[in-house]
PDB file of C-alpha atoms in Angstrom:
ATOM      1  CA  UNK A   1     -62.409-162.057 112.369  1.00 50.00           C
ATOM      2  CA  UNK A   2     -62.979-160.584 115.845  1.00 52.00           C
ATOM      3  CA  UNK A   3     -66.585-159.778 115.018  1.00 49.00           C
ATOM      4  CA  UNK A   4     -67.190-162.998 113.101  1.00 51.00           C
ATOM      5  CA  UNK A   5     -66.480-165.023 116.241  1.00 52.00           C
ATOM      6  CA  UNK A   6     -69.496-163.687 118.104  1.00 50.00           C
ATOM      7  CA  UNK A   7     -72.212-165.080 115.818  1.00 44.00           C
ATOM      8  CA  UNK A   8     -70.188-168.260 115.341  1.00 52.00           C
ATOM      9  CA  UNK A   9     -69.721-168.729 119.091  1.00 53.00           C
ATOM     10  CA  UNK A  10     -73.278-168.519 120.396  1.00 64.00           C
ATOM     11  CA  UNK A  11     -72.101-170.107 123.649  1.00 80.00           C
ATOM     12  CA  UNK A  12     -68.819-171.248 125.247  1.00 85.00           C
ATOM     13  CA  UNK A  13     -69.201-174.698 123.695  1.00 87.00           C
ATOM     14  CA  UNK A  14     -69.220-173.034 120.290  1.00 87.00           C
ATOM     15  CA  UNK A  15     -65.955-171.299 121.133  1.00 90.00           C
ATOM     16  CA  UNK A  16     -64.493-174.592 122.323  1.00 93.00           C
ATOM     17  CA  UNK A  17     -65.617-176.245 119.098  1.00 92.00           C
ATOM     18  CA  UNK A  18     -63.720-173.649 117.063  1.00 93.00           C
ATOM     19  CA  UNK A  19     -60.571-174.159 119.122  1.00 95.00           C
ATOM     20  CA  UNK A  20     -60.834-177.947 118.783  1.00 96.00           C
ATOM     21  CA  UNK A  21     -61.174-177.730 114.995  1.00 95.00           C
ATOM     22  CA  UNK A  22     -58.079-175.522 114.817  1.00 96.00           C
ATOM     23  CA  UNK A  23     -56.091-177.895 117.054  1.00 97.00           C
ATOM     24  CA  UNK A  24     -57.197-180.984 115.123  1.00 97.00           C
ATOM     25  CA  UNK A  25     -55.972-179.355 111.931  1.00 97.00           C
ATOM     26  CA  UNK A  26     -52.722-178.434 113.671  1.00 97.00           C
ATOM     27  CA  UNK A  27     -52.246-182.069 114.729  1.00 97.00           C
ATOM     28  CA  UNK A  28     -52.243-183.238 111.098  1.00 97.00           C
ATOM     29  CA  UNK A  29     -49.988-180.353 110.056  1.00 97.00           C
ATOM     30  CA  UNK A  30     -47.550-181.274 112.839  1.00 97.00           C
ATOM     31  CA  UNK A  31     -47.600-184.982 111.983  1.00 98.00           C
ATOM     32  CA  UNK A  32     -46.770-184.182 108.375  1.00 97.00           C
ATOM     33  CA  UNK A  33     -43.858-182.010 109.517  1.00 96.00           C
ATOM     34  CA  UNK A  34     -42.583-184.840 111.758  1.00 97.00           C
ATOM     35  CA  UNK A  35     -42.845-187.245 108.816  1.00 97.00           C
ATOM     36  CA  UNK A  36     -40.791-184.873 106.633  1.00 96.00           C
ATOM     37  CA  UNK A  37     -38.030-184.757 109.227  1.00 94.00           C
ATOM     38  CA  UNK A  38     -37.974-188.532 109.711  1.00 94.00           C
ATOM     39  CA  UNK A  39     -37.691-189.313 105.986  1.00 95.00           C
ATOM     40  CA  UNK A  40     -35.230-186.461 105.427  1.00 91.00           C
ATOM     41  CA  UNK A  41     -37.149-184.574 102.785  1.00 93.00           C
ATOM     42  CA  UNK A  42     -34.956-182.495 100.485  1.00 91.00           C
ATOM     43  CA  UNK A  43     -34.880-178.769 101.252  1.00 90.00           C
ATOM     44  CA  UNK A  44     -33.489-175.719  99.412  1.00 89.00           C
ATOM     45  CA  UNK A  45     -29.890-174.886 100.249  1.00 82.00           C
ATOM     46  CA  UNK A  46     -30.940-171.335 101.147  1.00 80.00           C
ATOM     47  CA  UNK A  47     -32.694-172.651 104.271  1.00 84.00           C
ATOM     48  CA  UNK A  48     -29.358-173.552 105.876  1.00 81.00           C
ATOM     49  CA  UNK A  49     -26.163-171.551 106.150  1.00 77.00           C
ATOM     50  CA  UNK A  50     -23.335-173.804 105.014  1.00 70.00           C
ATOM     51  CA  UNK A  51     -21.132-172.546 107.850  1.00 67.00           C
ATOM     52  CA  UNK A  52     -23.490-174.166 110.390  1.00 70.00           C
ATOM     53  CA  UNK A  53     -22.338-177.646 109.630  1.00 65.00           C
ATOM     54  CA  UNK A  54     -24.417-180.525 108.398  1.00 71.00           C
ATOM     55  CA  UNK A  55     -28.188-180.058 108.714  1.00 77.00           C
ATOM     56  CA  UNK A  56     -30.020-183.009 107.164  1.00 83.00           C
ATOM     57  CA  UNK A  57     -33.432-181.397 106.730  1.00 89.00           C
ATOM     58  CA  UNK A  58     -35.962-179.027 108.286  1.00 93.00           C
ATOM     59  CA  UNK A  59     -39.681-179.612 108.721  1.00 95.00           C
ATOM     60  CA  UNK A  60     -41.988-177.208 106.900  1.00 95.00           C
ATOM     61  CA  UNK A  61     -45.182-179.300 106.464  1.00 95.00           C
ATOM     62  CA  UNK A  62     -47.765-177.522 104.252  1.00 94.00           C
ATOM     63  CA  UNK A  63     -46.030-174.132 104.495  1.00 94.00           C
ATOM     64  CA  UNK A  64     -43.441-172.628 102.186  1.00 89.00           C
ATOM     65  CA  UNK A  65     -40.744-172.336 104.846  1.00 91.00           C
ATOM     66  CA  UNK A  66     -39.828-173.816 108.257  1.00 94.00           C
ATOM     67  CA  UNK A  67     -40.140-170.401 109.883  1.00 92.00           C
ATOM     68  CA  UNK A  68     -43.769-170.097 108.801  1.00 93.00           C
ATOM     69  CA  UNK A  69     -44.521-173.530 110.257  1.00 96.00           C
ATOM     70  CA  UNK A  70     -42.706-172.530 113.455  1.00 96.00           C
ATOM     71  CA  UNK A  71     -44.828-169.393 113.734  1.00 95.00           C
ATOM     72  CA  UNK A  72     -48.012-171.408 113.240  1.00 97.00           C
ATOM     73  CA  UNK A  73     -47.027-173.974 115.875  1.00 97.00           C
ATOM     74  CA  UNK A  74     -45.777-171.334 118.323  1.00 96.00           C
ATOM     75  CA  UNK A  75     -49.190-169.696 118.239  1.00 97.00           C
ATOM     76  CA  UNK A  76     -51.089-172.949 118.805  1.00 97.00           C
ATOM     77  CA  UNK A  77     -48.894-174.762 121.337  1.00 97.00           C
ATOM     78  CA  UNK A  78     -49.910-172.411 124.189  1.00 97.00           C
ATOM     79  CA  UNK A  79     -53.548-172.732 123.086  1.00 97.00           C
ATOM     80  CA  UNK A  80     -53.277-176.517 123.290  1.00 97.00           C
ATOM     81  CA  UNK A  81     -51.590-176.308 126.709  1.00 96.00           C
ATOM     82  CA  UNK A  82     -54.433-174.101 127.938  1.00 96.00           C
ATOM     83  CA  UNK A  83     -56.979-176.683 126.743  1.00 97.00           C
ATOM     84  CA  UNK A  84     -54.937-179.446 128.394  1.00 96.00           C
ATOM     85  CA  UNK A  85     -55.005-177.816 131.824  1.00 94.00           C
ATOM     86  CA  UNK A  86     -58.648-176.799 131.482  1.00 94.00           C
ATOM     87  CA  UNK A  87     -59.926-180.256 130.566  1.00 94.00           C
ATOM     88  CA  UNK A  88     -61.417-182.437 133.301  1.00 92.00           C
ATOM     89  CA  UNK A  89     -62.123-185.525 131.215  1.00 94.00           C
ATOM     90  CA  UNK A  90     -59.125-187.886 131.343  1.00 94.00           C
ATOM     91  CA  UNK A  91     -59.452-189.163 127.765  1.00 95.00           C
ATOM     92  CA  UNK A  92     -59.671-185.669 126.291  1.00 95.00           C
ATOM     93  CA  UNK A  93     -56.802-184.534 128.521  1.00 96.00           C
ATOM     94  CA  UNK A  94     -54.632-187.311 127.046  1.00 96.00           C
ATOM     95  CA  UNK A  95     -55.692-186.200 123.562  1.00 97.00           C
ATOM     96  CA  UNK A  96     -54.641-182.593 124.222  1.00 97.00           C
ATOM     97  CA  UNK A  97     -51.365-183.898 125.634  1.00 96.00           C
ATOM     98  CA  UNK A  98     -50.720-185.826 122.405  1.00 97.00           C
ATOM     99  CA  UNK A  99     -51.581-182.799 120.269  1.00 97.00           C
ATOM    100  CA  UNK A 100     -49.239-180.606 122.327  1.00 97.00           C
ATOM    101  CA  UNK A 101     -46.408-183.168 122.134  1.00 96.00           C
ATOM    102  CA  UNK A 102     -46.760-183.577 118.362  1.00 97.00           C
ATOM    103  CA  UNK A 103     -46.708-179.838 117.819  1.00 97.00           C
ATOM    104  CA  UNK A 104     -43.711-179.546 120.143  1.00 95.00           C
ATOM    105  CA  UNK A 105     -41.730-182.148 118.185  1.00 95.00           C
ATOM    106  CA  UNK A 106     -42.705-180.535 114.879  1.00 97.00           C
ATOM    107  CA  UNK A 107     -41.550-177.152 116.201  1.00 96.00           C
ATOM    108  CA  UNK A 108     -38.250-178.699 117.269  1.00 94.00           C
ATOM    109  CA  UNK A 109     -37.819-180.248 113.813  1.00 94.00           C
ATOM    110  CA  UNK A 110     -38.282-176.897 112.055  1.00 95.00           C
ATOM    111  CA  UNK A 111     -34.877-175.979 113.515  1.00 92.00           C
ATOM    112  CA  UNK A 112     -36.229-172.445 113.812  1.00 93.00           C
ATOM    113  CA  UNK A 113     -34.374-170.628 116.573  1.00 91.00           C
ATOM    114  CA  UNK A 114     -36.948-167.845 116.614  1.00 93.00           C
ATOM    115  CA  UNK A 115     -39.726-170.392 116.997  1.00 94.00           C
ATOM    116  CA  UNK A 116     -38.018-172.037 119.964  1.00 94.00           C
ATOM    117  CA  UNK A 117     -37.277-168.743 121.708  1.00 93.00           C
ATOM    118  CA  UNK A 118     -40.680-167.104 121.263  1.00 96.00           C
ATOM    119  CA  UNK A 119     -42.642-170.254 122.052  1.00 95.00           C
ATOM    120  CA  UNK A 120     -40.605-170.544 125.251  1.00 95.00           C
ATOM    121  CA  UNK A 121     -41.438-166.900 126.077  1.00 95.00           C
ATOM    122  CA  UNK A 122     -45.129-167.571 125.437  1.00 96.00           C
ATOM    123  CA  UNK A 123     -45.122-170.624 127.708  1.00 95.00           C
ATOM    124  CA  UNK A 124     -43.305-168.660 130.401  1.00 95.00           C
ATOM    125  CA  UNK A 125     -46.008-165.999 130.171  1.00 96.00           C
ATOM    126  CA  UNK A 126     -48.707-168.672 130.400  1.00 96.00           C
ATOM    127  CA  UNK A 127     -47.179-170.154 133.558  1.00 95.00           C
ATOM    128  CA  UNK A 128     -46.857-166.639 135.004  1.00 95.00           C
ATOM    129  CA  UNK A 129     -50.599-166.119 134.468  1.00 95.00           C
ATOM    130  CA  UNK A 130     -51.592-169.597 135.618  1.00 93.00           C
ATOM    131  CA  UNK A 131     -49.444-170.014 138.732  1.00 91.00           C
ATOM    132  CA  UNK A 132     -46.196-168.156 139.297  1.00 90.00           C
ATOM    133  CA  UNK A 133     -44.985-170.823 141.719  1.00 90.00           C
ATOM    134  CA  UNK A 134     -44.368-173.122 138.732  1.00 90.00           C
ATOM    135  CA  UNK A 135     -42.044-170.752 136.870  1.00 92.00           C
ATOM    136  CA  UNK A 136     -38.859-172.257 138.351  1.00 93.00           C
ATOM    137  CA  UNK A 137     -39.972-175.906 137.800  1.00 90.00           C
ATOM    138  CA  UNK A 138     -40.899-174.976 134.239  1.00 90.00           C
ATOM    139  CA  UNK A 139     -37.476-173.441 133.633  1.00 91.00           C
ATOM    140  CA  UNK A 140     -35.811-176.583 134.951  1.00 93.00           C
ATOM    141  CA  UNK A 141     -37.960-178.791 132.702  1.00 89.00           C
ATOM    142  CA  UNK A 142     -37.152-176.627 129.684  1.00 87.00           C
ATOM    143  CA  UNK A 143     -33.448-176.799 130.533  1.00 89.00           C
ATOM    144  CA  UNK A 144     -33.649-180.598 130.718  1.00 90.00           C
ATOM    145  CA  UNK A 145     -35.457-180.754 127.364  1.00 85.00           C
ATOM    146  CA  UNK A 146     -32.881-178.431 125.839  1.00 84.00           C
ATOM    147  CA  UNK A 147     -29.974-180.573 127.062  1.00 87.00           C
ATOM    148  CA  UNK A 148     -31.612-183.764 125.767  1.00 87.00           C
ATOM    149  CA  UNK A 149     -32.278-182.135 122.390  1.00 83.00           C
ATOM    150  CA  UNK A 150     -28.662-181.030 122.073  1.00 80.00           C
ATOM    151  CA  UNK A 151     -27.387-184.511 123.022  1.00 84.00           C
ATOM    152  CA  UNK A 152     -29.645-186.537 120.723  1.00 83.00           C
ATOM    153  CA  UNK A 153     -30.034-184.063 117.854  1.00 83.00           C
ATOM    154  CA  UNK A 154     -26.678-182.653 116.680  1.00 79.00           C
ATOM    155  CA  UNK A 155     -28.469-180.378 114.208  1.00 80.00           C
ATOM    156  CA  UNK A 156     -30.128-178.594 117.140  1.00 81.00           C
ATOM    157  CA  UNK A 157     -26.751-178.067 118.785  1.00 78.00           C
ATOM    158  CA  UNK A 158     -25.308-176.784 115.500  1.00 79.00           C
ATOM    159  CA  UNK A 159     -28.140-174.270 115.068  1.00 83.00           C
ATOM    160  CA  UNK A 160     -27.716-172.922 118.585  1.00 81.00           C
ATOM    161  CA  UNK A 161     -23.930-172.824 118.720  1.00 79.00           C
ATOM    162  CA  UNK A 162     -23.734-171.202 115.286  1.00 83.00           C
ATOM    163  CA  UNK A 163     -25.813-168.296 116.621  1.00 82.00           C
ATOM    164  CA  UNK A 164     -22.901-167.313 118.910  1.00 79.00           C
ATOM    165  CA  UNK A 165     -20.140-167.735 116.350  1.00 81.00           C
ATOM    166  CA  UNK A 166     -18.382-164.911 114.431  1.00 84.00           C
ATOM    167  CA  UNK A 167     -19.409-166.667 111.214  1.00 81.00           C
ATOM    168  CA  UNK A 168     -23.083-166.070 111.993  1.00 83.00           C
ATOM    169  CA  UNK A 169     -22.631-162.330 112.417  1.00 85.00           C
ATOM    170  CA  UNK A 170     -20.532-162.146 109.270  1.00 84.00           C
ATOM    171  CA  UNK A 171     -23.192-164.021 107.301  1.00 82.00           C
ATOM    172  CA  UNK A 172     -26.083-162.077 108.844  1.00 84.00           C
ATOM    173  CA  UNK A 173     -24.361-158.764 108.141  1.00 83.00           C
ATOM    174  CA  UNK A 174     -23.758-159.621 104.492  1.00 82.00           C
ATOM    175  CA  UNK A 175     -27.248-160.844 103.609  1.00 77.00           C
ATOM    176  CA  UNK A 176     -29.117-161.989 106.688  1.00 83.00           C
ATOM    177  CA  UNK A 177     -31.296-160.312 109.300  1.00 85.00           C
ATOM    178  CA  UNK A 178     -28.700-157.760 110.395  1.00 87.00           C
ATOM    179  CA  UNK A 179     -28.195-156.596 106.804  1.00 87.00           C
ATOM    180  CA  UNK A 180     -31.948-156.433 106.194  1.00 87.00           C
ATOM    181  CA  UNK A 181     -32.570-154.448 109.373  1.00 88.00           C
ATOM    182  CA  UNK A 182     -29.873-151.907 108.434  1.00 90.00           C
ATOM    183  CA  UNK A 183     -31.233-151.645 104.892  1.00 89.00           C
ATOM    184  CA  UNK A 184     -34.749-151.176 106.228  1.00 88.00           C
ATOM    185  CA  UNK A 185     -33.583-148.409 108.568  1.00 91.00           C
ATOM    186  CA  UNK A 186     -31.856-146.625 105.668  1.00 90.00           C
ATOM    187  CA  UNK A 187     -35.037-146.830 103.557  1.00 87.00           C
ATOM    188  CA  UNK A 188     -37.151-145.584 106.470  1.00 91.00           C
ATOM    189  CA  UNK A 189     -34.910-142.509 106.820  1.00 92.00           C
ATOM    190  CA  UNK A 190     -35.792-141.567 103.228  1.00 91.00           C
ATOM    191  CA  UNK A 191     -39.532-141.516 103.981  1.00 89.00           C
ATOM    192  CA  UNK A 192     -39.686-141.242 107.779  1.00 93.00           C
ATOM    193  CA  UNK A 193     -43.228-139.958 108.294  1.00 94.00           C
ATOM    194  CA  UNK A 194     -45.506-141.833 105.874  1.00 92.00           C
ATOM    195  CA  UNK A 195     -43.153-144.399 104.308  1.00 88.00           C
ATOM    196  CA  UNK A 196     -42.776-145.647 100.750  1.00 89.00           C
ATOM    197  CA  UNK A 197     -46.370-146.838 100.510  1.00 86.00           C
ATOM    198  CA  UNK A 198     -48.146-150.105 101.189  1.00 84.00           C
ATOM    199  CA  UNK A 199     -46.814-153.106  99.297  1.00 82.00           C
ATOM    200  CA  UNK A 200     -43.652-151.335  98.182  1.00 82.00           C
ATOM    201  CA  UNK A 201     -40.949-153.153 100.131  1.00 83.00           C
ATOM    202  CA  UNK A 202     -40.184-156.021 102.473  1.00 78.00           C
ATOM    203  CA  UNK A 203     -43.377-158.064 102.183  1.00 77.00           C
ATOM    204  CA  UNK A 204     -45.138-160.601 100.003  1.00 76.00           C
ATOM    205  CA  UNK A 205     -46.773-158.018  97.718  1.00 78.00           C
ATOM    206  CA  UNK A 206     -43.471-156.362  96.856  1.00 79.00           C
ATOM    207  CA  UNK A 207     -41.801-159.767  96.451  1.00 77.00           C
ATOM    208  CA  UNK A 208     -44.481-161.160  94.138  1.00 76.00           C
ATOM    209  CA  UNK A 209     -44.372-158.034  91.935  1.00 74.00           C
ATOM    210  CA  UNK A 210     -40.573-157.644  92.188  1.00 78.00           C
ATOM    211  CA  UNK A 211     -40.769-154.026  93.328  1.00 77.00           C
ATOM    212  CA  UNK A 212     -37.772-151.889  94.343  1.00 73.00           C
ATOM    213  CA  UNK A 213     -35.313-154.817  94.400  1.00 73.00           C
ATOM    214  CA  UNK A 214     -37.079-156.013  97.519  1.00 79.00           C
ATOM    215  CA  UNK A 215     -36.366-158.914  99.831  1.00 79.00           C
ATOM    216  CA  UNK A 216     -38.291-160.283 102.794  1.00 80.00           C
ATOM    217  CA  UNK A 217     -37.648-157.904 105.680  1.00 84.00           C
ATOM    218  CA  UNK A 218     -38.058-160.666 108.318  1.00 86.00           C
ATOM    219  CA  UNK A 219     -39.268-158.053 110.779  1.00 90.00           C
ATOM    220  CA  UNK A 220     -42.887-156.940 110.527  1.00 92.00           C
ATOM    221  CA  UNK A 221     -42.278-153.771 112.530  1.00 95.00           C
ATOM    222  CA  UNK A 222     -39.406-152.577 110.323  1.00 92.00           C
ATOM    223  CA  UNK A 223     -41.415-153.532 107.231  1.00 91.00           C
ATOM    224  CA  UNK A 224     -44.320-151.436 108.503  1.00 93.00           C
ATOM    225  CA  UNK A 225     -41.998-148.503 109.229  1.00 93.00           C
ATOM    226  CA  UNK A 226     -40.542-148.677 105.715  1.00 91.00           C
ATOM    227  CA  UNK A 227     -43.934-148.890 103.997  1.00 91.00           C
ATOM    228  CA  UNK A 228     -46.061-146.697 106.310  1.00 93.00           C
ATOM    229  CA  UNK A 229     -43.512-144.582 108.122  1.00 94.00           C
ATOM    230  CA  UNK A 230     -43.564-143.548 111.743  1.00 95.00           C
ATOM    231  CA  UNK A 231     -47.323-142.951 111.573  1.00 96.00           C
ATOM    232  CA  UNK A 232     -48.018-146.524 110.465  1.00 95.00           C
ATOM    233  CA  UNK A 233     -45.557-148.049 112.937  1.00 96.00           C
ATOM    234  CA  UNK A 234     -47.090-146.181 115.878  1.00 97.00           C
ATOM    235  CA  UNK A 235     -50.573-147.186 114.724  1.00 97.00           C
ATOM    236  CA  UNK A 236     -49.521-150.854 114.547  1.00 96.00           C
ATOM    237  CA  UNK A 237     -47.898-150.794 118.001  1.00 97.00           C
ATOM    238  CA  UNK A 238     -50.947-149.082 119.514  1.00 97.00           C
ATOM    239  CA  UNK A 239     -53.237-151.659 117.872  1.00 96.00           C
ATOM    240  CA  UNK A 240     -51.239-154.631 119.154  1.00 97.00           C
ATOM    241  CA  UNK A 241     -50.791-153.106 122.610  1.00 97.00           C
ATOM    242  CA  UNK A 242     -54.516-152.456 122.954  1.00 97.00           C
ATOM    243  CA  UNK A 243     -55.328-155.939 121.690  1.00 96.00           C
ATOM    244  CA  UNK A 244     -53.026-157.441 124.309  1.00 97.00           C
ATOM    245  CA  UNK A 245     -54.061-155.227 127.224  1.00 97.00           C
ATOM    246  CA  UNK A 246     -57.800-155.591 126.568  1.00 96.00           C
ATOM    247  CA  UNK A 247     -57.458-159.373 126.267  1.00 96.00           C
ATOM    248  CA  UNK A 248     -55.383-159.468 129.458  1.00 97.00           C
ATOM    249  CA  UNK A 249     -57.944-157.400 131.353  1.00 96.00           C
ATOM    250  CA  UNK A 250     -60.719-159.567 129.957  1.00 95.00           C
ATOM    251  CA  UNK A 251     -59.334-162.577 131.846  1.00 95.00           C
ATOM    252  CA  UNK A 252     -60.623-161.166 135.129  1.00 93.00           C
ATOM    253  CA  UNK A 253     -64.134-160.970 133.643  1.00 92.00           C
ATOM    254  CA  UNK A 254     -64.284-164.712 132.888  1.00 92.00           C
ATOM    255  CA  UNK A 255     -65.918-166.401 135.877  1.00 89.00           C
ATOM    256  CA  UNK A 256     -65.626-170.013 134.723  1.00 91.00           C
ATOM    257  CA  UNK A 257     -62.138-171.400 135.492  1.00 92.00           C
ATOM    258  CA  UNK A 258     -62.154-173.786 132.536  1.00 94.00           C
ATOM    259  CA  UNK A 259     -62.924-170.978 130.111  1.00 94.00           C
ATOM    260  CA  UNK A 260     -60.296-168.801 131.791  1.00 95.00           C
ATOM    261  CA  UNK A 261     -57.702-171.528 131.124  1.00 95.00           C
ATOM    262  CA  UNK A 262     -58.688-171.507 127.450  1.00 95.00           C
ATOM    263  CA  UNK A 263     -58.305-167.729 127.368  1.00 96.00           C
ATOM    264  CA  UNK A 264     -54.905-167.765 129.107  1.00 97.00           C
ATOM    265  CA  UNK A 265     -53.561-170.250 126.572  1.00 97.00           C
ATOM    266  CA  UNK A 266     -54.929-168.169 123.719  1.00 97.00           C
ATOM    267  CA  UNK A 267     -53.448-164.953 125.125  1.00 97.00           C
ATOM    268  CA  UNK A 268     -50.035-166.611 125.476  1.00 97.00           C
ATOM    269  CA  UNK A 269     -50.282-167.591 121.810  1.00 97.00           C
ATOM    270  CA  UNK A 270     -51.137-164.009 120.830  1.00 97.00           C
ATOM    271  CA  UNK A 271     -48.116-162.753 122.777  1.00 97.00           C
ATOM    272  CA  UNK A 272     -45.959-165.227 120.863  1.00 97.00           C
ATOM    273  CA  UNK A 273     -47.131-163.821 117.508  1.00 97.00           C
ATOM    274  CA  UNK A 274     -46.533-160.235 118.656  1.00 97.00           C
ATOM    275  CA  UNK A 275     -42.960-161.158 119.640  1.00 96.00           C
ATOM    276  CA  UNK A 276     -42.374-163.334 116.558  1.00 96.00           C
ATOM    277  CA  UNK A 277     -42.982-160.298 114.344  1.00 95.00           C
ATOM    278  CA  UNK A 278     -39.524-159.142 115.433  1.00 94.00           C
ATOM    279  CA  UNK A 279     -37.951-161.817 113.218  1.00 91.00           C
ATOM    280  CA  UNK A 280     -40.677-162.676 110.675  1.00 91.00           C
ATOM    281  CA  UNK A 281     -43.596-161.019 108.886  1.00 90.00           C
ATOM    282  CA  UNK A 282     -46.052-163.179 110.822  1.00 92.00           C
ATOM    283  CA  UNK A 283     -49.107-160.962 110.579  1.00 91.00           C
ATOM    284  CA  UNK A 284     -48.672-160.848 106.810  1.00 89.00           C
ATOM    285  CA  UNK A 285     -49.399-164.588 106.555  1.00 89.00           C
ATOM    286  CA  UNK A 286     -53.187-164.824 105.954  1.00 90.00           C
ATOM    287  CA  UNK A 287     -53.686-167.989 108.037  1.00 92.00           C
ATOM    288  CA  UNK A 288     -51.774-166.703 111.066  1.00 94.00           C
ATOM    289  CA  UNK A 289     -53.330-163.255 110.848  1.00 93.00           C
ATOM    290  CA  UNK A 290     -56.818-164.804 110.692  1.00 93.00           C
ATOM    291  CA  UNK A 291     -56.109-167.033 113.676  1.00 95.00           C
ATOM    292  CA  UNK A 292     -54.642-164.111 115.625  1.00 96.00           C
ATOM    293  CA  UNK A 293     -57.735-161.922 115.337  1.00 94.00           C
ATOM    294  CA  UNK A 294     -60.126-164.853 115.638  1.00 94.00           C
ATOM    295  CA  UNK A 295     -58.546-165.902 118.934  1.00 96.00           C
ATOM    296  CA  UNK A 296     -58.680-162.314 120.193  1.00 95.00           C
ATOM    297  CA  UNK A 297     -62.387-162.377 119.367  1.00 92.00           C
ATOM    298  CA  UNK A 298     -62.864-165.610 121.316  1.00 93.00           C
ATOM    299  CA  UNK A 299     -61.311-164.062 124.433  1.00 94.00           C
ATOM    300  CA  UNK A 300     -63.605-161.040 124.102  1.00 92.00           C
ATOM    301  CA  UNK A 301     -66.607-163.329 123.688  1.00 90.00           C
ATOM    302  CA  UNK A 302     -65.746-165.409 126.749  1.00 91.00           C
ATOM    303  CA  UNK A 303     -65.344-162.225 128.795  1.00 90.00           C
ATOM    304  CA  UNK A 304     -68.189-160.073 127.510  1.00 87.00           C
ATOM    305  CA  UNK A 305     -70.182-161.783 124.771  1.00 78.00           C
ATOM    306  CA  UNK A 306     -71.843-164.415 126.961  1.00 67.00           C
ATOM    307  CA  UNK A 307     -73.719-161.705 128.864  1.00 63.00           C
ATOM    308  CA  UNK A 308     -75.216-160.470 125.599  1.00 55.00           C
ATOM    309  CA  UNK A 309     -76.203-163.999 124.560  1.00 51.00           C
ATOM    310  CA  UNK A 310     -77.835-164.630 127.955  1.00 50.00           C
ATOM    311  CA  UNK A 311     -79.645-161.304 127.758  1.00 48.00           C
ATOM    312  CA  UNK A 312     -80.996-162.153 124.307  1.00 48.00           C
ATOM    313  CA  UNK A 313     -82.164-165.564 125.519  1.00 49.00           C
ATOM    314  CA  UNK A 314     -83.919-163.961 128.520  1.00 45.00           C
ATOM    315  CA  UNK A 315     -85.633-161.448 126.244  1.00 43.00           C
ATOM    316  CA  UNK A 316     -86.726-164.216 123.892  1.00 47.00           C
ATOM    317  CA  UNK A 317     -88.217-166.185 126.817  1.00 47.00           C
ATOM    318  CA  UNK A 318     -89.977-163.060 128.075  1.00 47.00           C
ATOM    319  CA  UNK A 319     -91.406-162.379 124.603  1.00 48.00           C
ATOM    320  CA  UNK A 320     -92.715-165.949 124.341  1.00 54.00           C
ATOM    321  CA  UNK A 321     -94.304-165.727 127.777  1.00 53.00           C
ATOM    322  CA  UNK A 322     -95.876-162.387 126.920  1.00 51.00           C
ATOM    323  CA  UNK A 323     -97.178-163.873 123.676  1.00 54.00           C
ATOM    324  CA  UNK A 324     -98.878-166.718 125.540  1.00 57.00           C
ATOM    325  CA  UNK A 325    -100.529-164.295 127.966  1.00 54.00           C
ATOM    326  CA  UNK A 326    -101.655-162.133 125.060  1.00 51.00           C
TER     327      UNK A 326
END
């Protein structure tokens, strides 16, 4: 996907077109999720721990779980914010504001604690890149939004308060994330260097083929350690670190401020996915994985690819001029 972006994005407008198509799609996905929450669509009982209290429903839109929708929205909300701040046209700025708001409400309605936390971290990182003076005002705004959400949406309060209750740790230790992490660590100790093998445990392949009494690991790094051992885990961390650091360094190579705002929003979204893998197998979802690498490719194009395009255009002009003289 990184390399596919370069021929697709022959110029910055091509890159912007790709981003706009992705955000337009996300707008419809978010609206559908909001609709589900409003009408109170029926959800499986496994999506809510009964000890939490009454939770009417959770938005999941076109995905198979609220957490997958939350991961999708958490990636794209920073991208949309970057487009919002980059845009000079008032009408388009309002449009990006609407898209961002719709995705924000849909994320809230997923009732995904991980989605809220990691999207907040991504936005904090975006503000840190954009202008560090606004970090405190942003924190105050987020605190105000949090208080309003707790007051007007009891289900949000229940989800948050339950996280700090003894019942949550008891439930998580018996079959939730704590249990799965411990089980994953025990399996990793059996095959510490190279793991059990790809597709053997903790992911969609093992689940679909019912291998080794598997369950979803809900942590992409532990899943990788179990299946590929320490070698695979180190390789994954090195890959993600290099993707992040090269994209971060690429920001300084982008001369145009508008394009730099796009790139900062995209990078914040990539950071969100990297963090979200701590609680979900985000990079195993084909759509999110494709978007992740595609967006990394867009940043690289904005930083380095435009020089190659300009050079090719200059060579083409020179060839045409030489042809006329000949």
